mmCIF file of C-alpha atoms in Angstrom:
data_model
loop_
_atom_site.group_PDB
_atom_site.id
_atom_site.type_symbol
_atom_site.label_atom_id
_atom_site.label_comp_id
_atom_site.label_asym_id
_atom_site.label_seq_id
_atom_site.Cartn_x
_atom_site.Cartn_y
_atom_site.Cartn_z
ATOM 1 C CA UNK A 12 0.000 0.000 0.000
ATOM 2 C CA UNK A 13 2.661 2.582 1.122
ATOM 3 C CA UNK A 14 4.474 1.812 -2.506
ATOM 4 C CA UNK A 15 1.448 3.615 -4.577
ATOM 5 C CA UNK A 16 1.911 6.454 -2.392
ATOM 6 C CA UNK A 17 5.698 7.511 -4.046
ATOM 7 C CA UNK A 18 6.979 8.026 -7.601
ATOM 8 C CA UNK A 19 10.284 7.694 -8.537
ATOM 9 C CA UNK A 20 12.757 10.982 -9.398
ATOM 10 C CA UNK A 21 15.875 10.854 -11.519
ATOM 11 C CA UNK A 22 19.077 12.762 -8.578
ATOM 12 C CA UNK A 23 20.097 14.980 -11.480
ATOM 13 C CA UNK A 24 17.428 16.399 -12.673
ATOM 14 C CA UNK A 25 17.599 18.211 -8.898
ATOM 15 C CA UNK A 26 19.361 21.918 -9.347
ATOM 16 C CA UNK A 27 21.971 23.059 -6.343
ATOM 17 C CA UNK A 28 20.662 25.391 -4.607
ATOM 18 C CA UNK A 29 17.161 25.679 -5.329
ATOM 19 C CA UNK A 30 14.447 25.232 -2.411
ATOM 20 C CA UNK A 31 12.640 22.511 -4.415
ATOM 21 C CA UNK A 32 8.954 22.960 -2.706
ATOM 22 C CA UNK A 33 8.469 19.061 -2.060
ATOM 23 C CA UNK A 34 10.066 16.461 0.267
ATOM 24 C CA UNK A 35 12.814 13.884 -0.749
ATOM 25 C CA UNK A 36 12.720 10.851 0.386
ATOM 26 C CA UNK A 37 15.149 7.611 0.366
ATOM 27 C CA UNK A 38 13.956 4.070 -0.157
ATOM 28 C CA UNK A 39 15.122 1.253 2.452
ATOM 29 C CA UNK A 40 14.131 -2.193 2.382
ATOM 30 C CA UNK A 41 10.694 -1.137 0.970
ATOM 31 C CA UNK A 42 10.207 1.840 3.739
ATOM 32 C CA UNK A 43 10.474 5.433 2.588
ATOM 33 C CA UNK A 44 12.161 8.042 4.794
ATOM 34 C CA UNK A 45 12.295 11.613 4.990
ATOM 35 C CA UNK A 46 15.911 13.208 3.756
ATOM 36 C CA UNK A 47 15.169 16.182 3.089
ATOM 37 C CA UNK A 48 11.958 18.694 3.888
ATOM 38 C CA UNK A 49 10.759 20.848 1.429
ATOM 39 C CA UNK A 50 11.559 24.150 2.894
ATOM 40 C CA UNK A 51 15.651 23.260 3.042
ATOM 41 C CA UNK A 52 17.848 24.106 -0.092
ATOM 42 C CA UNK A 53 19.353 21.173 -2.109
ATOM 43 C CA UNK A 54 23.192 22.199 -3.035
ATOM 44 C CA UNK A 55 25.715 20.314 -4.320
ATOM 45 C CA UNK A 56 27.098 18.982 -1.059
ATOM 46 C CA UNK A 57 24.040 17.057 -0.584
ATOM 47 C CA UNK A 58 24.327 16.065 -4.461
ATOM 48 C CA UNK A 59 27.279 14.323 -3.797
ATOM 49 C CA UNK A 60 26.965 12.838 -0.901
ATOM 50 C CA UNK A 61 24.129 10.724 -2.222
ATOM 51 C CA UNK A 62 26.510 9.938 -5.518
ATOM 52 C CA UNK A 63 28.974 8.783 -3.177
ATOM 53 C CA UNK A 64 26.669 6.396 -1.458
ATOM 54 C CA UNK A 65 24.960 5.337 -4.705
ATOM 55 C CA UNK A 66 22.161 6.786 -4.958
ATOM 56 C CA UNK A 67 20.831 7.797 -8.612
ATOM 57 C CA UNK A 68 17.277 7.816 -7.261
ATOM 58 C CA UNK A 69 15.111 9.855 -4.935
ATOM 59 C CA UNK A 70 11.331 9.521 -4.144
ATOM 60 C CA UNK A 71 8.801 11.937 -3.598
ATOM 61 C CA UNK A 72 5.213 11.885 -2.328
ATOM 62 C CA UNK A 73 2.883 11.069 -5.423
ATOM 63 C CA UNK A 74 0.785 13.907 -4.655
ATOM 64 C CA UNK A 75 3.793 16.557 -5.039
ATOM 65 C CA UNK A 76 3.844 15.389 -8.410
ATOM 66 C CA UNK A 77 2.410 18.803 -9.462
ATOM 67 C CA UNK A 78 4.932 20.656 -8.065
ATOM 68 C CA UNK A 79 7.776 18.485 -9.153
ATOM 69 C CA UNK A 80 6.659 18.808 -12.941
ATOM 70 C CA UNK A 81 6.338 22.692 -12.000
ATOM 71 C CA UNK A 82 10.044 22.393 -10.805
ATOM 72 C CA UNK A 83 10.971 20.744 -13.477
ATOM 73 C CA UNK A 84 9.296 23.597 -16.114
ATOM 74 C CA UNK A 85 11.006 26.253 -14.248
ATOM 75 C CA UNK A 86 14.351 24.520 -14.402
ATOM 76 C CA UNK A 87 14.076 23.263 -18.077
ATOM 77 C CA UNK A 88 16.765 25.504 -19.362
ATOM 78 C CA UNK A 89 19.806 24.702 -16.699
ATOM 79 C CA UNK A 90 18.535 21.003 -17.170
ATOM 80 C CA UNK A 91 18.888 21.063 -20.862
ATOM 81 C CA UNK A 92 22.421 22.686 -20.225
ATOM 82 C CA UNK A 93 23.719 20.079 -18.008
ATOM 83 C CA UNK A 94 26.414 18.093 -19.619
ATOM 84 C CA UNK A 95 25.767 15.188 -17.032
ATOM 85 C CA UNK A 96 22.238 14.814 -17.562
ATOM 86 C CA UNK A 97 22.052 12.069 -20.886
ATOM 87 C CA UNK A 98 20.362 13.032 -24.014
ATOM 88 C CA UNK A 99 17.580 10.173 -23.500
ATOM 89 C CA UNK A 100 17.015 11.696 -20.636
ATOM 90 C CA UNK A 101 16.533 15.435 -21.689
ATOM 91 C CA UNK A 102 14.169 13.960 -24.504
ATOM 92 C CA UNK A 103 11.612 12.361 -21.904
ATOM 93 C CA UNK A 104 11.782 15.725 -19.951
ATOM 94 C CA UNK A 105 11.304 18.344 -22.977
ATOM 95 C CA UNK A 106 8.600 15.429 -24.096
ATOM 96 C CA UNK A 107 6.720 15.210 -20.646
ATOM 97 C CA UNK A 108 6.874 19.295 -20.223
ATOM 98 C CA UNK A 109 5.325 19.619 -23.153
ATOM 99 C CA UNK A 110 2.279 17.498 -23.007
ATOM 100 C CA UNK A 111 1.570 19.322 -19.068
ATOM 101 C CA UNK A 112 1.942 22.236 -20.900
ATOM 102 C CA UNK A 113 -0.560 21.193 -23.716
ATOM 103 C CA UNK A 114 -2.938 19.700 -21.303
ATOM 104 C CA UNK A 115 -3.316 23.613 -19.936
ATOM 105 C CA UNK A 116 -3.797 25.364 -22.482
ATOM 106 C CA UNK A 117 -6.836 23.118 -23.828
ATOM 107 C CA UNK A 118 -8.468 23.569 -20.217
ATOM 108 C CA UNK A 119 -7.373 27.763 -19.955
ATOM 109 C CA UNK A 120 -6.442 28.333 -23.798
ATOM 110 C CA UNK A 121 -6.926 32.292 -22.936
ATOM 111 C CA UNK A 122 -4.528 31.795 -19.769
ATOM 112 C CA UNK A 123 -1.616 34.525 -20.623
ATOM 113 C CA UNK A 124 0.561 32.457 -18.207
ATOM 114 C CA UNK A 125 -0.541 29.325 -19.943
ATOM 115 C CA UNK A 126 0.748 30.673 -23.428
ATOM 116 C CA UNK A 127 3.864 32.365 -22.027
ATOM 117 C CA UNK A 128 4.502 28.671 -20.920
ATOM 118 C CA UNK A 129 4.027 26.762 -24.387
ATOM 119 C CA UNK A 130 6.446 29.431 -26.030
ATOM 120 C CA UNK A 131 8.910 28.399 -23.342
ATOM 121 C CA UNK A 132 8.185 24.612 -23.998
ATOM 122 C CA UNK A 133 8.503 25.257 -27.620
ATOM 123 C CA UNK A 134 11.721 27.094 -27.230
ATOM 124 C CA UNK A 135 12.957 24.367 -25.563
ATOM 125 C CA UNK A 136 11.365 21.805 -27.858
ATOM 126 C CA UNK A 137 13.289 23.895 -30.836
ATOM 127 C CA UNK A 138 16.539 24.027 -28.794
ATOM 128 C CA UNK A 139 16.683 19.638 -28.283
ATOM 129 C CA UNK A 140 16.236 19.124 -32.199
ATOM 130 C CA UNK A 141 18.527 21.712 -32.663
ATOM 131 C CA UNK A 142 21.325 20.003 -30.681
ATOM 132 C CA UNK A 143 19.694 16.815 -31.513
ATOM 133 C CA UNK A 144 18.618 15.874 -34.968
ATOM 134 C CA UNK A 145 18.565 12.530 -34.819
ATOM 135 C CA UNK A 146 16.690 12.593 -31.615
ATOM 136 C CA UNK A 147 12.668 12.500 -33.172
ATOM 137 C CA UNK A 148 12.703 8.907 -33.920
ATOM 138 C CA UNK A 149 13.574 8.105 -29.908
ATOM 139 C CA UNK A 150 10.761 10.887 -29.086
ATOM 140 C CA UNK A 151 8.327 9.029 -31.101
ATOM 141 C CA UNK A 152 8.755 6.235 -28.942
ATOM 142 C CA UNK A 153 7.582 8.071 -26.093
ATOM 143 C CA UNK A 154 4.532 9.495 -27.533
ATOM 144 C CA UNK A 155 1.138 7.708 -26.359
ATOM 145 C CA UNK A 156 -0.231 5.649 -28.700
ATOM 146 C CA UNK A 157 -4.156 7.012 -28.131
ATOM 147 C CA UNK A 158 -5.710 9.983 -29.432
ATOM 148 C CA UNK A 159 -6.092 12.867 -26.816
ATOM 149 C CA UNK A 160 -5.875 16.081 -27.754
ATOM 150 C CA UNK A 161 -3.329 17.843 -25.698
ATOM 151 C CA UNK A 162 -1.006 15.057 -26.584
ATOM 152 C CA UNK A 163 -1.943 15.733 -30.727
ATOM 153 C CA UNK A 164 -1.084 19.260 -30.018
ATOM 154 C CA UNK A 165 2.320 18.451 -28.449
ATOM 155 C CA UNK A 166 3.098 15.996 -31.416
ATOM 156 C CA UNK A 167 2.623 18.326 -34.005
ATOM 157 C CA UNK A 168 4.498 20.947 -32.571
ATOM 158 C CA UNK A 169 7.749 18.301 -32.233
ATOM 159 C CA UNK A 170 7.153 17.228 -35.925
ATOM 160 C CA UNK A 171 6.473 20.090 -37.383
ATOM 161 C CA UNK A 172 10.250 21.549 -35.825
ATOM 162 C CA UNK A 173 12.036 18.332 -36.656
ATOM 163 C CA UNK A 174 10.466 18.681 -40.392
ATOM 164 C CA UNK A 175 11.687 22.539 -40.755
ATOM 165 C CA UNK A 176 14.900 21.962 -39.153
ATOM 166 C CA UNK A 177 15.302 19.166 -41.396
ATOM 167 C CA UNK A 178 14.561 21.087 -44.380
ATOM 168 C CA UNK A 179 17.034 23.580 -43.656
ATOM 169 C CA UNK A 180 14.853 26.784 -45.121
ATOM 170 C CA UNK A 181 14.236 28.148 -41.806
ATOM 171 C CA UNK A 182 16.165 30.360 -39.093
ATOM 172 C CA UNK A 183 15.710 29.805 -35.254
ATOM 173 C CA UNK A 184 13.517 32.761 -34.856
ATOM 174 C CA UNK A 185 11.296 31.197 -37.939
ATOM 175 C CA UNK A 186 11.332 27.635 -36.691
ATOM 176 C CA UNK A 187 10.122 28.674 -32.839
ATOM 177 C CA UNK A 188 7.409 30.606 -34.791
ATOM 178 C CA UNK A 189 6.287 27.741 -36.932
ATOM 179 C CA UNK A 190 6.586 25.279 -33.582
ATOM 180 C CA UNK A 191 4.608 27.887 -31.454
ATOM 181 C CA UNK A 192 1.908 27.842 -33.830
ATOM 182 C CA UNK A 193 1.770 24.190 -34.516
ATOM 183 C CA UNK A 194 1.313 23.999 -29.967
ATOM 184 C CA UNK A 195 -1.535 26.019 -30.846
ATOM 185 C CA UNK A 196 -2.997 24.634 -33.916
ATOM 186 C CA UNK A 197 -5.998 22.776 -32.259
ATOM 187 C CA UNK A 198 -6.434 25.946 -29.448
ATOM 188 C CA UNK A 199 -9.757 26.296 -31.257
ATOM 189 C CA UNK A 200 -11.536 22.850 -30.559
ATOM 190 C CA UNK A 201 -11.480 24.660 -26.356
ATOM 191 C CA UNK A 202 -14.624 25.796 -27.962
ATOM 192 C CA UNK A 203 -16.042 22.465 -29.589
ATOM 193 C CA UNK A 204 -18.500 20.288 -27.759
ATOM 194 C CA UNK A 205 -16.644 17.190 -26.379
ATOM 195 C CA UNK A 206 -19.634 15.227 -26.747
ATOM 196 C CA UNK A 207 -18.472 16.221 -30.332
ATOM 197 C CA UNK A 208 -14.783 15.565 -30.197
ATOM 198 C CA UNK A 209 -15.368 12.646 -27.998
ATOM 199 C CA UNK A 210 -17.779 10.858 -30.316
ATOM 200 C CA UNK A 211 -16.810 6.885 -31.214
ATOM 201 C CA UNK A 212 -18.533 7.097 -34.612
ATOM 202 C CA UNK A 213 -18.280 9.237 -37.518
ATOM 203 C CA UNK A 214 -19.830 12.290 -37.434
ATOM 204 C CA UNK A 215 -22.873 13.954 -38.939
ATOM 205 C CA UNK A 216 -22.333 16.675 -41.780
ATOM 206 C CA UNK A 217 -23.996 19.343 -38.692
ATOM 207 C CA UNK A 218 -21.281 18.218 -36.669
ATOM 208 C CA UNK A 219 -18.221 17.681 -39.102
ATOM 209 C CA UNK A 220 -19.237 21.762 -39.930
ATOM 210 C CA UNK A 221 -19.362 22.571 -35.750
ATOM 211 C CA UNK A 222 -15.708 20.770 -35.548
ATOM 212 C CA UNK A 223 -14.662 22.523 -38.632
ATOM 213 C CA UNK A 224 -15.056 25.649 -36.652
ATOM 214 C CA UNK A 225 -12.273 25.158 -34.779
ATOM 215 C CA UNK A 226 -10.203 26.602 -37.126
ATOM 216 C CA UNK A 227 -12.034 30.157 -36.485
ATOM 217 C CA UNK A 228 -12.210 29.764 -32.913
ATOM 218 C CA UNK A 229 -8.126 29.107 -32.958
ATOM 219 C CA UNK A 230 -7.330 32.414 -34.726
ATOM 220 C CA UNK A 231 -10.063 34.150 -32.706
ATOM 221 C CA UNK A 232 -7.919 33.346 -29.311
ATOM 222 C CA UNK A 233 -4.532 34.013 -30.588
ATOM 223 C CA UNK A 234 -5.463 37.043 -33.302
ATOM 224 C CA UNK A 235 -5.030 40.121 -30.813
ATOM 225 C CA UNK A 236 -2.362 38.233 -27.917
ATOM 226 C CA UNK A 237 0.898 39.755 -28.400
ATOM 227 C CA UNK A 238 2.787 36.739 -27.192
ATOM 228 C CA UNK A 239 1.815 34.966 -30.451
ATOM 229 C CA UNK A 240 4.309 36.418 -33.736
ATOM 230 C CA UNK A 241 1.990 36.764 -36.726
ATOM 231 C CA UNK A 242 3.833 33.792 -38.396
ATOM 232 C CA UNK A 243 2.519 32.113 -35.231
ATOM 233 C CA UNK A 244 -1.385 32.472 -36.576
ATOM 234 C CA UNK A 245 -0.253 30.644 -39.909
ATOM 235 C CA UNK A 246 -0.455 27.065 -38.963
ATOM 236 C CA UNK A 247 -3.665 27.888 -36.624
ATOM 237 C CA UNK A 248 -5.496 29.225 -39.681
ATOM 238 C CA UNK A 249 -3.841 27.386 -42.402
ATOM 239 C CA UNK A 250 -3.353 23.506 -41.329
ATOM 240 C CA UNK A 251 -6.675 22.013 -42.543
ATOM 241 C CA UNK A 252 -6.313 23.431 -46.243
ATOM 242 C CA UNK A 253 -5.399 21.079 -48.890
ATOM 243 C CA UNK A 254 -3.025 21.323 -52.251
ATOM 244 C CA UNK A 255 -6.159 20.308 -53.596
ATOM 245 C CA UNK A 256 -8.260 22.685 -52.892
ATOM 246 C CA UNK A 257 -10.306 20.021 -50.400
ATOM 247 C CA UNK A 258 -9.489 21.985 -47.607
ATOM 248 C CA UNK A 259 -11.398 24.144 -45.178
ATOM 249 C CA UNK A 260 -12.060 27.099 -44.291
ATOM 250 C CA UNK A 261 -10.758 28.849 -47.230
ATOM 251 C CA UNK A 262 -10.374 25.357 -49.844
ATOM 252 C CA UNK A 263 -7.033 27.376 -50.866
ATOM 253 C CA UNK A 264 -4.911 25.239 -53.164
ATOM 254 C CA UNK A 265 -1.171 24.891 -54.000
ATOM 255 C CA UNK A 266 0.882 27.699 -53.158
ATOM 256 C CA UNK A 267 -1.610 29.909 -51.755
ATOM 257 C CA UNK A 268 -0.806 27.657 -48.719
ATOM 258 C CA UNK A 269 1.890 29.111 -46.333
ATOM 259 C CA UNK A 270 4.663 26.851 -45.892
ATOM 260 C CA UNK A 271 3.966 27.180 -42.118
ATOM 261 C CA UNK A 272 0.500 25.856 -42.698
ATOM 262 C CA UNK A 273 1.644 23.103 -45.136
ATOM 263 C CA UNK A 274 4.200 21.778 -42.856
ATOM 264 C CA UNK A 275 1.850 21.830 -39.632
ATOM 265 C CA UNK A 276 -0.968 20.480 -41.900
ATOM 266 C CA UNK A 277 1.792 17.428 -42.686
ATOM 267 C CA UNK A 278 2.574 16.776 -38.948
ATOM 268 C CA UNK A 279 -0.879 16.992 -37.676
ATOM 269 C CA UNK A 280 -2.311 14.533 -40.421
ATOM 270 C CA UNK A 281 0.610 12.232 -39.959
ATOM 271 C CA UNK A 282 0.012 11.733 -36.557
ATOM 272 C CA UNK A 283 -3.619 11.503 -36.702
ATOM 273 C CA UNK A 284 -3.125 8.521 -38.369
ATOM 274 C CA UNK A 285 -0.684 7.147 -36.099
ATOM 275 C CA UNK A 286 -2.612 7.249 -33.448
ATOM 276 C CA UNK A 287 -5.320 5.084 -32.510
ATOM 277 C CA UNK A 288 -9.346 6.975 -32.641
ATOM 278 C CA UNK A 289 -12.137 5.790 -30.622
ATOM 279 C CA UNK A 290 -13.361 4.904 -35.046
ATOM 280 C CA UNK A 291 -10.389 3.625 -36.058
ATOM 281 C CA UNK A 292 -6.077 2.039 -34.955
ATOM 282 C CA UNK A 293 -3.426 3.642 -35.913
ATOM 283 C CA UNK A 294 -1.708 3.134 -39.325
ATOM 284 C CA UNK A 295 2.256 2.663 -39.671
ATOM 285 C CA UNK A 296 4.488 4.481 -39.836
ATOM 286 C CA UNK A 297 5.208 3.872 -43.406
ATOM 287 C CA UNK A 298 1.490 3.414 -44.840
ATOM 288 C CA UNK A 299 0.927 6.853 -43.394
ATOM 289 C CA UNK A 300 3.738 8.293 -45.016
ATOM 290 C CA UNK A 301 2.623 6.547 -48.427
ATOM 291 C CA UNK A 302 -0.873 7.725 -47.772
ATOM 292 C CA UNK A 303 0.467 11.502 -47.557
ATOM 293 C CA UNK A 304 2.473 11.203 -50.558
ATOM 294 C CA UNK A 305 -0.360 10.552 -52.674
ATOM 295 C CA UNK A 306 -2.548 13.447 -51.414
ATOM 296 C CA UNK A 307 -2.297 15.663 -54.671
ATOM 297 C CA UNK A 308 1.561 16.349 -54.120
ATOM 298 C CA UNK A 309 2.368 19.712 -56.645
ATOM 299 C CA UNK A 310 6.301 19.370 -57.882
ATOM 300 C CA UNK A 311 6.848 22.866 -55.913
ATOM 301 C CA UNK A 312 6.238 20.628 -52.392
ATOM 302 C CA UNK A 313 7.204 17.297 -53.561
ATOM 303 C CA UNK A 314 10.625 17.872 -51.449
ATOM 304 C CA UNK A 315 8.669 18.270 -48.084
ATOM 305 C CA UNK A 316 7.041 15.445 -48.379
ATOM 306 C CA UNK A 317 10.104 13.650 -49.332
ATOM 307 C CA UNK A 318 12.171 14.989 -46.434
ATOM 308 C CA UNK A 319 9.329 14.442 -44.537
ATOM 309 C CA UNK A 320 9.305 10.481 -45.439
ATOM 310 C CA UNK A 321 13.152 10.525 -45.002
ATOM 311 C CA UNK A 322 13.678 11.640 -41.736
ATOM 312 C CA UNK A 323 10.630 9.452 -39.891
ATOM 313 C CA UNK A 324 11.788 6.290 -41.664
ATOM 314 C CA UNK A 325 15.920 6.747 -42.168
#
């Protein structure tokens, strides 16, 4: 019984000197004790003396858990820094921030703290690819394998900066822009019924034109917030239009589609089909990649979707 009531923290992930807000605690022969309270700072004395006994591992009350993924977001940047913390490790934290984040802003999307937040977690998010390019295919890995949305909107965002970095058109400034507005892309559906979202059928053409809405609602919450660039707004407005001309809300057609829009319109169809819907399981990897190439590809953005198929299956 007393094991459900601790989860398990990785030692250096901890900053020196930092009051933390939660307890620590040491595991001994299946009992947890206190080592440190809350209200004491954790330097680098204490660091190593755990090192030197052994310990990698602290544990912390499963309620704090709030406040340690709190910690965590206000530390992200020294952690990221830290040439002792590994790579896989960094991934899983940048990853994890970033759905918390996402999970916020669908519950408070008008929360100014909330979107100062996801342009931190996308900063970050730009900052790991950045450093780390082959680092995506171990991210994907970590991604849930069920449809929520908060976890679609944290998705997208990844691809869509692994796909610009990987294209190599973009500048930092550009590609945080781009990843910003990919976080946001689904902002809109806030305003959607869930009994809407939520259904486990298809839905009626009254209700495919409510969700279709979302895309108006979106840039309707981000059009007058100056924490959102203008090249943010792109993939909000833009990621549901189709080379085709299929698309909504405007059915614009081959290059009257912002690149930003394109690429976001990429990632967030290629991982709604690689994640399972209450209607239907999630394709492969590669069958969603072949199903995206055939989607009316003009030759002037026949490279994206080749770099696109390159780096999630190389």
């Amino acid at each position: 019984m007393e094991i459900s009531k601790y989860t398990k923290i990785d030692l250096k992930l901890l900053r020196t000197d930092t009051v933390l807000g939660f307890d620590l605690y040491l595991r001994s022969h299946r009992r947890y004790i206190l080592y440190r309270s809350h209200r004491i700072p954790f330097n680098e004395r204490v660091r190593q003396n755990l090192l030197g006994h052994g310990v990698k591992s602290l544990y912390i009350l499963t309620r704090d858990e709030s406040k340690y993924k709190s910690y965590i977001e206000n530390n992200l940047t020294d952690i990221l820094t830290d040439p002792q913390i590994k790579m896989d490790v960094k991934r899983q934290v940048v990853y994890q921030n970033s759905l918390s984040i996402a999970r916020d802003l669908i519950a408070n999307p008008t929360s100014t703290d909330t979107v100062k937040r996801s342009a931190r977690a996308v900063e970050n998010i730009v900052e790991l690819h950045i450093k780390d390019k082959e680092g995506l295919k171990k991210i994907i890995y970590l991604m849930p394998q069920d449809y929520k949305i908060y976890t679609h909107s944290a998705n997208v965002a990844t691809y869509s900066i692994a796909l610009a970095i990987s294209l190599g058109i973009f500048n930092k400034k550009e590609i945080f822009e781009l990843g910003l507005g990919a976080f946001l892309h689904d902002i809109g559906k806030s305003r959607i019924p869930r009994e809407i979202l939520d259904k486990p059928g298809h839905l009626t053409p009254e209700e495919f034109e409510i969700v279709k809405r979302h895309v108006y609602h979106g840039w309707h919450i981000v059009k007058g917030n100056p924490l959102v660039p203008r090249r943010s707004i792109l993939p909000i407005s833009w990621h549901h239009e189709r080379l085709s001309g299929d698309g909504y809300p405007g059915g614009k057609r081959g290059d009257e589609i912002p690149i930003h829009g394109l690429i976001t319109a990429i990632a967030d169809a290629f991982d709604a089909m690689t994640t399972n819907r209450i209607y239907q399981k999630a394709l492969s990897t590669f069958k969603a990649i072949q199903i995206l190439s055939l989607i009316h590809i003009s030759e002037p953005t026949r490279p994206l979707y080749i770099s696109y198929a390159v780096f999630c299956l190389k």
